[in-house]
Coordinates of C-alpha atoms and ligand atoms in Angstrom, one line a residue:
Chain X
X1 CA -0.2 0.1 -0.4
X2 CA 1.0 3.7 -0.8
X3 CA 0.5 6.2 1.8
X4 CA 0.2 9.8 0.1
X5 CA 1.3 12.6 2.9
X6 CA 2.3 16.3 2.7
X7 CA 5.5 17.3 4.7
X8 CA 2.5 18.9 7.3
X9 CA 3.4 15.7 8.4
X10 CA 6.2 17.1 10.4
X11 CA 3.9 20.0 11.5
X12 CA 1.1 17.7 12.7
X13 CA 3.5 15.8 14.9
X14 CA 4.4 18.7 16.5
X15 CA 0.4 19.9 16.9
X16 CA -0.2 16.6 18.5
X17 CA -4.2 17.1 18.6
X18 CA -3.5 16.8 15.1
X19 CA -2.0 14.2 14.7
X20 CA -4.0 12.7 17.4
X21 CA -7.0 13.2 15.0
X22 CA -5.3 10.9 12.3
X23 CA -4.7 8.5 14.7
X24 CA -8.3 8.1 15.4
X25 CA -9.0 4.3 16.4
X26 CA -12.5 5.0 16.5
X27 CA -14.6 3.3 19.8
X28 CA -12.4 3.3 22.8
X29 CA -10.6 0.2 23.3
X30 CA -11.8 -2.0 26.3
X31 CA -9.5 -1.6 28.8
X32 CA -10.0 -3.5 31.9
X33 CA -11.1 -1.3 34.6
X34 CA -7.9 -0.5 37.6
X35 CA -6.7 -4.0 38.1
X36 CA -3.0 -4.5 38.5
X37 CA -0.6 -3.0 36.1
X38 CA -0.2 -5.4 33.1
X39 CA 2.2 -3.2 30.6
X40 CA -1.5 -2.4 29.0
X41 CA -1.9 -5.7 27.1
X42 CA -6.1 -5.0 26.4
X43 CA -5.3 -6.9 22.6
X44 CA -3.0 -10.1 21.7
X45 CA 0.2 -9.3 20.7
X46 CA 0.1 -11.1 17.7
X47 CA -2.5 -8.3 16.3
X48 CA -1.0 -5.0 17.3
X49 CA 2.4 -5.9 16.2
X50 CA 0.4 -7.0 12.5
X51 CA -1.2 -3.6 12.4
X52 CA 1.9 -1.8 14.1
X53 CA 4.0 -3.6 11.5
X54 CA 1.9 -1.7 8.8
X55 CA 2.0 1.5 9.9
X56 CA 4.7 3.6 8.5
X57 CA 5.2 6.2 12.2
X58 CA 6.8 3.3 13.5
X59 CA 9.3 2.0 11.2
X60 CA 12.7 3.0 10.3
X61 CA 12.4 5.8 7.9
X62 CA 9.8 7.7 10.6
X63 CA 12.5 6.8 13.3
X64 CA 15.4 8.2 11.2
X65 CA 13.0 11.5 10.5
X66 CA 13.0 12.2 13.8
X67 CA 16.1 13.5 14.1
X68 CA 14.8 16.6 11.1
X69 CA 11.8 17.9 12.7
X70 CA 13.2 20.0 16.0
X71 CA 15.7 22.0 13.3
X72 CA 12.8 22.2 10.3
X73 CA 9.7 23.9 10.7
X74 CA 7.3 24.4 8.3
X75 CA 8.7 28.0 7.4
X76 CA 11.6 28.5 7.7
X77 CA 14.5 31.0 6.4
X78 CA 17.8 30.3 8.5
X79 CA 16.8 26.6 8.2
X80 CA 14.7 25.5 5.5
X81 CA 11.6 23.9 5.3
X82 CA 11.0 20.4 4.4
X83 CA 7.5 21.2 3.3
X84 CA 6.6 20.5 -0.4
X85 CA 9.9 18.9 -1.5
X86 CA 9.7 16.3 -3.9
X87 CA 11.7 12.7 -2.6
X88 CA 14.0 13.3 -5.7
X89 CA 14.7 16.9 -4.4
X90 CA 15.3 16.1 -1.0
X91 CA 17.4 13.2 -1.9
X92 CA 19.4 15.5 -4.5
X93 CA 20.4 17.9 -2.2
X94 CA 20.9 15.5 0.9
X95 CA 23.0 13.6 -1.7
X96 CA 25.2 16.8 -2.7
X97 CA 25.5 17.4 1.0
X98 CA 27.4 14.3 1.9
X99 CA 29.6 14.8 -1.0
X100 CA 30.6 18.4 -1.1
X101 CA 34.2 17.8 0.7
X102 CA 34.1 21.9 1.1
X103 CA 30.8 22.8 2.6
X104 CA 30.2 24.7 5.8
X105 CA 27.1 23.8 6.8
X106 CA 26.1 21.5 10.2
X107 CA 24.1 19.5 7.1
X108 CA 27.2 18.9 5.2
X109 CA 28.9 17.5 8.7
X110 CA 25.8 15.3 9.7
X111 CA 24.7 13.7 6.1
X112 CA 28.0 12.0 6.2
X113 CA 26.3 9.6 8.9
X114 CA 23.9 8.7 6.6
X115 CA 24.1 5.7 4.0
X116 CA 22.6 6.0 0.9
X117 CA 19.6 3.8 2.1
X118 CA 19.0 6.1 4.8
X119 CA 18.9 9.3 2.7
X120 CA 16.8 7.5 0.5
X121 CA 14.4 6.2 3.1
X122 CA 13.8 9.9 5.3
X123 CA 13.6 11.6 1.6
X124 CA 10.7 9.1 1.0
X125 CA 9.8 9.9 4.2
X126 CA 9.7 13.6 4.3
X127 CA 7.9 13.9 0.9
X128 CA 5.2 11.5 1.9
X129 CA 6.2 9.1 -0.8
X130 CA 7.0 6.0 1.0
X131 CA 6.0 2.7 0.3
X132 CA 4.9 1.0 3.7
Chain V
X1 CA -10.4 3.0 30.8
X2 CA -7.9 2.8 33.5
X3 CA -6.0 6.5 34.9
X4 CA -2.8 6.5 35.8
X5 CA -3.0 9.7 37.9
X6 CA -5.1 7.7 41.0
X7 CA -5.8 10.6 43.7
X8 CA -8.5 12.4 41.3
X9 CA -9.1 9.8 39.0
X10 CA -9.9 12.5 37.1
X11 CA -10.7 11.5 33.1
X12 CA -7.8 12.1 30.0
X13 CA -9.4 14.0 27.3
X14 CA -10.9 11.4 24.9
X15 CA -12.9 13.7 23.1
X16 CA -9.9 14.7 20.5
X17 CA -10.0 11.0 18.8
X18 CA -13.3 12.0 18.0
X19 CA -12.5 13.6 14.3
X20 CA -11.6 11.4 11.5
X21 CA -10.2 13.6 9.4
X22 CA -7.6 12.1 8.2
X23 CA -8.2 8.5 8.8
X24 CA -5.8 6.9 6.7
X25 CA -3.6 6.0 9.6
X26 CA -6.0 4.4 11.6
X27 CA -4.1 1.3 13.1
X28 CA -6.6 0.0 14.9
X29 CA -5.2 -2.1 18.4
X30 CA -1.5 -0.4 18.0
X31 CA -3.5 3.1 19.0
X32 CA -5.8 1.2 21.6
X33 CA -3.7 0.9 24.0
X34 CA -4.7 1.7 27.1
X35 CA -1.2 2.0 29.3
X36 CA -0.5 4.0 31.6
X37 CA 2.4 6.0 30.7
X38 CA 3.4 8.0 33.4
X39 CA 6.7 10.7 32.5
X40 CA 8.4 12.9 34.6
X41 CA 10.2 16.4 34.3
X42 CA 8.8 18.4 31.9
X43 CA 12.0 19.8 30.0
X44 CA 13.9 19.4 26.7
X45 CA 13.2 15.3 27.1
X46 CA 10.8 15.0 29.0
X47 CA 7.8 17.4 27.9
X48 CA 8.6 16.1 24.2
X49 CA 8.4 12.0 25.2
X50 CA 4.9 13.0 26.7
X51 CA 3.8 15.1 23.4
X52 CA 5.1 11.7 21.2
X53 CA 3.4 8.8 23.4
X54 CA 0.1 10.6 23.5
X55 CA 0.5 11.2 19.8
X56 CA 1.6 7.7 18.8
X57 CA -0.3 5.8 21.6
X58 CA -3.5 8.3 21.5
X59 CA -5.8 6.0 23.7
X60 CA -3.1 5.7 26.3
X61 CA -3.1 7.9 29.6
X62 CA -0.2 10.1 29.8
X63 CA 0.4 11.8 32.7
X64 CA 3.7 14.8 32.9
X65 CA 4.4 15.1 36.4
X66 CA 6.6 18.0 36.7
X67 CA 6.3 21.0 39.9
X68 CA 6.6 24.3 38.1
X69 CA 3.6 26.0 36.2
X70 CA 6.2 27.2 33.4
X71 CA 9.4 25.9 32.2
X72 CA 12.6 27.7 31.9
X73 CA 14.9 27.0 29.0
X74 CA 18.8 26.7 29.3
X75 CA 19.2 27.2 25.6
X76 CA 19.9 30.7 25.3
X77 CA 19.8 31.5 28.6
X78 CA 23.4 33.0 28.1
X79 CA 21.7 35.6 25.9
X80 CA 19.6 37.1 29.1
X81 CA 23.0 36.9 30.9
X82 CA 24.6 39.2 29.0
X83 CA 21.4 41.8 28.7
X84 CA 21.1 40.7 25.2
X85 CA 17.7 38.8 25.8
X86 CA 14.7 38.6 28.3
X87 CA 14.1 35.9 30.4
X88 CA 10.3 36.1 29.6
X89 CA 11.1 34.8 26.0
X90 CA 13.0 31.6 28.1
X91 CA 9.5 30.7 29.7
X92 CA 7.0 27.9 28.6
X93 CA 3.9 26.8 29.4
X94 CA 2.7 23.9 29.7
X95 CA -1.3 24.5 28.3
X96 CA -0.3 23.2 24.7
X97 CA 0.4 19.3 26.6
X98 CA -2.7 19.7 28.0
X99 CA -4.5 20.7 25.0
X100 CA -3.1 17.6 23.4
X101 CA -4.4 15.1 25.9
X102 CA -1.9 15.0 28.7
X103 CA -3.0 14.9 32.1
X104 CA -0.1 17.2 33.6
X105 CA 0.6 17.0 37.4
X106 CA 1.9 20.0 39.1
X107 CA 4.1 18.1 41.6
X108 CA 7.2 17.0 42.3
X109 CA 8.2 13.4 42.5
X110 CA 9.4 11.9 45.5
X111 CA 9.6 8.6 45.0
X112 CA 9.1 6.0 42.9
X113 CA 8.1 1.7 43.7
X114 CA 9.4 0.0 41.0
X115 CA 8.3 -2.9 42.2
X116 CA 4.5 -1.7 42.8
X117 CA 5.4 0.7 39.5
X118 CA 4.4 3.6 41.1
X119 CA 5.8 7.4 41.5
X120 CA 5.1 8.9 44.7
X121 CA 3.7 12.9 44.5
X122 CA 5.5 15.5 46.7
X123 CA 1.2 16.5 48.0
X124 CA 0.5 12.7 48.7
X125 CA -0.6 11.1 46.0
X126 CA 0.7 8.2 43.2
X127 CA 0.5 7.9 39.8
X128 CA 0.5 4.1 38.9
X129 CA 2.3 3.8 35.5
X130 CA 3.0 0.4 32.6
X131 CA 5.7 2.8 31.6
X132 CA 7.9 5.2 33.0
X133 CA 10.1 8.5 31.3
X134 CA 12.2 9.4 33.5
X135 CA 13.3 13.0 32.7
X136 CA 14.7 15.1 35.2
X137 CA 17.9 16.6 33.8
X138 CA 20.4 17.3 36.6
X139 CA 21.2 18.4 40.2
X140 CA 23.6 20.2 41.6
X141 CA 26.4 17.8 43.2
X142 CA 26.2 20.2 46.9
X143 CA 29.4 20.0 48.8
X144 CA 31.3 18.2 46.0
X145 CA 33.5 21.7 45.4
X146 CA 34.5 22.8 49.2
X147 CA 32.1 25.1 50.4
X148 CA 29.7 24.9 46.9
X149 CA 26.3 24.8 48.8
X150 CA 22.9 25.8 48.3
X151 CA 23.5 28.8 50.5
X152 CA 26.5 29.4 48.4
X153 CA 24.5 29.6 45.1
X154 CA 22.5 32.8 46.3
X155 CA 26.0 34.5 46.1
X156 CA 28.3 33.1 43.6
X157 CA 25.1 31.4 41.6
X158 CA 25.6 28.4 39.4
X159 CA 22.9 29.5 36.2
X160 CA 23.1 25.6 35.1
X161 CA 19.3 25.6 35.6
X162 CA 17.5 28.2 34.0
X163 CA 15.2 30.6 36.0
X164 CA 15.7 32.7 39.4
X165 CA 19.5 31.8 39.0
X166 CA 20.0 33.3 35.2
X167 CA 18.5 36.7 36.4
X168 CA 20.2 36.7 39.5
X169 CA 23.7 36.1 37.3
X170 CA 22.4 39.0 35.4
X171 CA 21.9 41.3 37.9
X172 CA 25.0 40.7 39.7
X173 CA 27.4 41.2 36.0
X174 CA 24.7 44.5 35.7
X175 CA 25.6 45.7 39.8
X176 CA 29.6 45.2 39.2
X177 CA 31.3 48.4 39.0
X178 CA 33.4 48.8 35.4
X179 CA 37.0 47.6 36.6
X180 CA 35.6 44.6 38.0
X181 CA 36.7 40.9 38.3
X182 CA 34.1 38.4 36.7
X183 CA 35.3 34.4 37.6
X184 CA 33.7 31.4 36.5
X185 CA 34.4 28.1 37.3
X186 CA 33.8 25.3 34.8
X187 CA 33.6 21.7 36.1
X188 CA 35.0 18.2 34.9
X189 CA 32.9 16.3 32.5
X190 CA 30.3 15.1 32.3
X191 CA 28.3 17.8 32.9
X192 CA 24.8 19.8 31.2
X193 CA 26.0 21.3 27.7
X194 CA 29.8 21.0 27.1
X195 CA 30.1 24.2 25.2
X196 CA 27.8 25.9 27.4
X197 CA 30.5 27.4 29.3
X198 CA 32.5 28.7 26.8
X199 CA 29.3 30.3 24.9
X200 CA 28.4 32.0 28.3
X201 CA 32.0 33.5 29.3
X202 CA 32.0 34.6 24.8
X203 CA 28.7 36.9 25.8
X204 CA 29.8 37.7 29.4
X205 CA 33.2 39.0 27.4
X206 CA 31.2 40.6 25.1
X207 CA 29.0 42.4 27.7
X208 CA 32.0 43.6 29.4
X209 CA 33.7 45.0 26.4
X210 CA 30.6 47.0 25.1
X211 CA 29.7 48.0 29.0
X212 CA 32.3 47.5 30.9
X213 CA 35.7 48.1 29.4
X214 CA 37.6 48.2 32.1
X215 CA 36.3 44.9 33.7
X216 CA 37.4 41.4 32.7
X217 CA 36.3 37.6 32.8
X218 CA 38.7 34.7 33.8
X219 CA 37.9 31.4 33.6
X220 CA 39.1 28.7 35.5
X221 CA 38.9 25.2 34.5
X222 CA 39.3 21.9 35.5
X223 CA 40.2 20.7 31.9
X224 CA 42.6 21.4 29.4
X225 CA 40.3 20.3 26.8
X226 CA 36.6 21.6 26.1
X227 CA 33.2 21.3 23.6
X228 CA 34.3 23.7 20.2
X229 CA 37.9 24.5 22.0
X230 CA 40.0 25.4 18.7
X231 CA 36.8 27.7 17.9
X232 CA 36.2 29.3 20.5
X233 CA 40.0 30.3 21.6
X234 CA 39.9 31.6 17.7
X235 CA 37.0 33.5 18.6
X236 CA 38.6 34.7 22.0
X237 CA 41.7 36.0 20.8
X238 CA 39.7 38.1 17.4
X239 CA 36.5 39.7 20.1
X240 CA 37.9 40.2 23.3
X241 CA 41.9 39.5 23.4
X242 CA 41.7 41.9 26.6
X243 CA 38.8 41.0 28.1
X244 CA 39.1 37.2 28.4
X245 CA 41.5 35.0 29.7
X246 CA 40.8 31.1 30.0
X247 CA 43.0 29.1 32.6
X248 CA 43.3 25.3 32.3
X249 CA 43.6 22.8 34.7
X250 CA 47.4 22.3 33.7
X251 CA 47.8 25.9 34.4
X252 CA 46.3 25.3 37.8
X253 CA 43.0 26.4 37.1
X254 CA 41.2 23.8 38.8
X255 CA 38.8 25.4 41.1
X256 CA 39.3 23.0 44.7
X257 CA 37.3 25.4 47.3
X258 CA 34.8 28.3 47.0
X259 CA 34.2 30.5 50.1
X260 CA 31.3 33.1 49.4
X261 CA 31.9 35.2 52.2
X262 CA 34.6 36.4 51.0
X263 CA 33.7 35.8 47.3
X264 CA 37.3 33.8 46.9
X265 CA 37.6 30.9 44.5
X266 CA 40.8 29.0 45.2
X267 CA 43.0 26.6 43.5
X268 CA 45.8 24.2 44.1
X269 CA 47.7 27.7 43.3
X270 CA 46.3 30.4 44.3
X271 CA 42.9 32.6 46.4
X272 CA 41.4 34.4 43.2
X273 CA 38.6 37.0 45.2
X274 CA 35.5 37.7 42.4
X275 CA 33.6 40.6 42.3
X276 CA 31.0 38.0 40.4
X277 CA 31.7 34.2 40.5
X278 CA 29.5 32.0 38.4
X279 CA 30.2 28.6 39.8
X280 CA 29.6 26.0 37.4
X281 CA 29.6 22.8 39.7
X282 CA 29.5 19.0 39.5
X283 CA 26.6 17.6 38.5
X284 CA 24.4 14.5 38.5
X285 CA 21.3 13.2 37.4
X286 CA 18.1 14.8 38.7
X287 CA 18.0 13.4 42.3
X288 CA 14.4 11.0 41.2
X289 CA 16.7 9.0 39.1
X290 CA 18.6 7.7 42.0
X291 CA 15.3 6.8 44.1
X292 CA 14.1 5.1 41.3
X293 CA 17.6 2.8 41.2
X294 CA 18.7 4.2 38.2
X295 CA 20.9 5.7 38.7
X296 CA 24.4 4.1 39.3
X297 CA 27.6 4.3 41.3
X298 CA 28.8 7.7 38.8
X299 CA 25.5 9.2 39.6
X300 CA 24.4 9.2 36.3
X301 CA 21.8 6.3 34.6
X302 CA 23.3 3.7 32.2
X303 CA 20.9 3.1 29.4
X304 CA 19.8 1.2 26.2
X305 CA 20.5 3.2 23.6
X306 CA 18.1 1.3 21.6
X307 CA 15.3 2.5 23.2
X308 CA 16.5 4.2 26.3
X309 CA 15.2 1.6 28.8
X310 CA 16.6 1.3 32.3
X311 CA 19.1 -1.9 32.2
X312 CA 18.6 -1.8 35.9
X313 CA 14.6 -1.5 36.9
X314 CA 11.8 -2.9 34.6
X315 CA 9.6 -0.4 32.3
X316 CA 11.6 2.6 33.4
X317 CA 13.0 4.5 30.4
X318 CA 15.4 7.7 31.2
X319 CA 16.2 10.0 28.7
X320 CA 17.7 13.8 28.4
X321 CA 21.0 15.2 31.0
X322 CA 20.5 11.9 33.4
X323 CA 21.6 9.4 31.1
X324 CA 25.0 8.1 30.3
X325 CA 24.1 8.3 26.2
X326 CA 28.3 9.4 25.4
X327 CA 28.9 10.0 22.9
X328 CA 25.5 11.6 22.8
X329 CA 26.2 15.3 24.7
X330 CA 23.7 16.4 27.6
X331 CA 22.1 18.9 25.1
X332 CA 17.9 20.0 24.8
X333 CA 18.9 19.1 21.0
X334 CA 19.4 15.2 22.1
X335 CA 17.5 15.0 25.5
X336 CA 14.6 16.5 22.7
X337 CA 15.2 13.1 20.1
X338 CA 15.6 10.9 23.1
X339 CA 12.0 11.8 23.6
X340 CA 11.2 11.0 20.7
X341 CA 12.7 8.1 20.1
X342 CA 11.9 6.8 23.1
X343 CA 8.1 7.8 23.1
X344 CA 8.6 5.4 19.7
X345 CA 10.0 2.2 20.5
X346 CA 7.1 2.4 23.6
X347 CA 5.1 2.4 21.3
X348 CA 6.5 -0.2 19.3
X349 CA 7.2 -2.5 22.7
X350 CA 3.2 -2.1 23.8
X351 CA 2.2 -2.9 20.0
X352 CA 4.4 -5.9 20.1
X353 CA 7.3 -5.0 18.1
X354 CA 11.1 -5.2 19.2
X355 CA 12.8 -1.5 19.7
X356 CA 14.5 -1.2 16.3
X357 CA 17.9 0.4 15.4
X358 CA 18.4 3.7 13.8
X359 CA 20.9 6.9 13.3
X360 CA 20.7 9.9 15.6
X361 CA 21.7 13.0 15.0
X362 CA 22.5 16.3 17.3
X363 CA 23.4 19.8 16.6
X364 CA 24.4 22.3 19.4
X365 CA 25.3 26.2 18.1
X366 CA 26.8 28.4 20.5
X367 CA 27.1 32.3 19.6
X368 CA 30.4 33.7 20.5
X369 CA 29.0 37.1 19.5
X370 CA 25.6 38.3 19.2
X371 CA 24.9 37.6 15.9
X372 CA 28.1 35.1 15.2
X373 CA 28.0 31.5 16.4
X374 CA 29.9 28.5 15.8
X375 CA 28.3 24.4 15.9
X376 CA 28.9 21.5 16.7
X377 CA 27.5 18.1 14.9
X378 CA 27.1 14.6 15.5
X379 CA 25.8 11.2 14.3
X380 CA 25.6 8.2 16.1
X381 CA 24.5 5.1 15.5
X382 CA 22.4 2.8 18.4
X383 CA 23.0 -1.0 17.3
X384 CA 23.4 -3.3 20.3
X385 CA 21.7 -0.7 22.4
X386 CA 25.2 1.3 22.9
X387 CA 24.9 4.7 20.7
X388 CA 28.7 5.2 18.7
X389 CA 29.9 8.2 16.7
X390 CA 29.4 7.6 13.0
X391 CA 33.0 7.3 11.8
X392 CA 33.9 10.2 9.4
X393 CA 30.7 12.0 10.2
X394 CA 30.0 15.5 12.3
X395 CA 32.3 17.7 13.6
X396 CA 32.8 21.7 14.1
X397 CA 32.2 24.6 12.2
X398 CA 35.4 25.5 10.1
X399 CA 38.1 27.1 12.0
X400 CA 38.6 30.4 10.4
X401 CA 35.7 30.5 8.2
X402 CA 34.7 33.9 7.1
X403 CA 32.1 36.6 9.1
X404 CA 29.1 35.4 6.7
X405 CA 29.8 31.6 8.0
X406 CA 29.2 32.8 11.4
X407 CA 26.1 34.5 11.0
X408 CA 24.6 32.1 9.1
X409 CA 24.8 29.8 12.1
X410 CA 23.9 32.5 14.4
X411 CA 20.5 33.0 12.1
X412 CA 20.2 29.1 12.5
X413 CA 20.8 28.7 16.0
X414 CA 17.6 31.0 16.1
X415 CA 15.5 29.3 13.9
X416 CA 16.1 26.1 15.8
X417 CA 15.5 27.3 19.4
X418 CA 12.1 28.8 17.9
X419 CA 11.5 25.2 16.0
X420 CA 12.2 22.9 19.1
X421 CA 10.5 25.4 21.3
X422 CA 7.6 25.0 19.2
X423 CA 7.7 21.0 18.9
X424 CA 8.5 20.6 22.6
X425 CA 6.0 22.9 24.2
X426 CA 3.9 24.1 21.1
X427 CA 3.9 27.7 19.3
Ligands
FAD501 C1 23.8 27.1 30.0 C2 22.9 26.4 28.8 C3 23.3 27.0 27.9 C4 22.7 25.5 27.1 N1 22.4 25.7 25.7 C5 21.8 24.7 24.9 C6 21.6 24.9 23.5 O1 22.5 26.3 22.7 N2 21.6 23.8 23.0 C7 21.2 22.8 23.3 O2 20.4 21.6 22.7 N3 21.4 22.5 24.9 C8 21.8 23.0 25.8 N4 21.6 23.0 26.4 C9 21.4 21.6 27.4 C10 19.7 22.2 27.5 O3 19.7 22.7 28.6 C11 19.9 20.5 28.2 O4 20.5 19.4 27.8 C12 18.4 20.2 28.2 O5 17.7 20.8 29.0 C13 18.1 18.5 29.0 O6 17.0 18.2 28.9 P1 16.3 17.0 30.3 O7 15.3 17.2 29.8 O8 17.1 16.4 30.2 O9 16.5 18.4 31.1 P2 15.5 19.7 31.6 O10 15.2 20.2 30.9 O11 16.2 20.7 32.7 O12 14.3 18.9 32.4 C14 14.1 18.6 33.2 C15 13.0 18.6 34.2 O13 12.3 17.7 34.9 C16 12.1 18.1 36.2 N5 12.0 17.7 37.5 C17 13.3 17.3 38.0 N6 12.8 16.1 39.1 C18 11.8 16.5 39.0 C19 11.0 15.5 39.9 N7 11.0 14.9 41.3 N8 9.6 15.6 39.8 C20 9.4 16.6 39.1 N9 9.7 17.0 37.3 C21 11.1 16.9 38.1 C22 12.2 20.1 36.6 O14 11.6 20.8 37.0 C23 12.4 20.2 35.3 O15 11.8 21.3 34.4 C24 22.6 24.5 27.6 C25 22.2 24.5 29.0 C26 22.7 25.5 29.5 C27 22.7 25.2 31.3

């Protein structure tokens, strides 16, 4: 399945409420009332694992992109916004940082720590073009 | 639903889950865990963790325990000390976290019982958790530096937790006569914000140079090597040759005792009398970490770098300055990222998935003048649970770079502060 998301995804994470709506799970889970703590295991682990496995926000591309959102807002000049950038553009820019040896910005130094595959995954994820 | 916070048994806000506008994500069971998730400490690490836990697990009850009604951010507080920024610009409240459905409990956590999975609160109540995230930041090791106790800090401020201490140091600098001597004592590693003392020194020197040209700042350091040293030395030689002197351990820079009554800082070599003394003392993980049994003999908390779980106690995760996560530094950037990652891994665990290795970054800017900054970056892997630096990545801004590179980084620093505080506290 191919999920189409916008870069506003990062914003929606910021504005927790919005994303909360995005994660609407319908009716409330029937949780046991009180009782001893049991690690929140209110559904068989297998069912939950299957659902979660297919959930893009818990996968490696999303984890890699967690490092981006503390600096890159939806609007920005000194630090560019990641909004409305395609996967191809992002990948090209991030790869250029990695290879420009005379670059002076933090991104030049940071991107040298990422593999081509990671750069592709981050780009796809932020552009909202990640294959699940 | 069960609730983490027992005394009032108030309902967490569930209404927000009512809109199905972006139902594309609807991951049924995944988002339905009703786990009780408790976070202690509403700073860069804890407030982030709480927000992202609620984001990943909207049906979980997320409780944030933080005694202060508002948080004062340390990043950019050195500008306040230098008179370049209002302390109000450092202040962030918790309303946006409440609006996101997080129960914010304005109390101090005084104990943790890992066997019963409870956090006891100063006011007498208890919070029960399935997973606990501790992000208590640092506490001062009172007395570790001879003469430096809580009373001494009212005379010789550390200003290493932002708020009244920041304002106190600012007032002392303002009240000082031109011609006075400011002395800063910098600690041995590990401590919060490795480049922080030297950014502060730069900005204090700028204040002296522009407002009190006959005054001087002396840094007495317990180390010979410090973060971004070549860049700071370069900036100090260029901007503050008359106003700033740094003395490392090899030159008897290490302060061994202080006497607030006489405003004296003593090294193994001499006693120095200061007009203003900023003592940045030895530190440890916030005390609640010790109470919870997640700190080791160093006073800091070992963690599994995959999910920031404590190897010492089940179901407790520790993030931020309190952790031993080196080579990741004790920075707001790291605390924020660890908060996000820890929340994601807890969501995975509660969804029946294993925590997954990833790549983590860090970037810290330091001002060297009000409109020039330098940066340090790092990239880390966490395979097998041990944070390790990625070879060939990260490092410092170039030495000898033209002014526009430094100015660009100052502008980026400002943008970073706005973005990260909005991500954590809402903006
Ligand atoms: C002068 C200075 C400049 C800095 N500049 C930068 C910078 O430019 N960039 C950067 O990335 N980092 C910077 N830092 C570092 C940054 O401030 C810390 O790394 C960051 O705050 C760590 O986050 P934390 O969540 O671990 O701790 P904190 O942000 O300190 O939050 C801890 C919170 O826990 C609460 N708490 C503690 N004990 C309890 C308890 N028992 N019960 C309930 N609540 C409790 C406290 O009230 C506090 O709100 C700077 C630090 C200083 C001192």
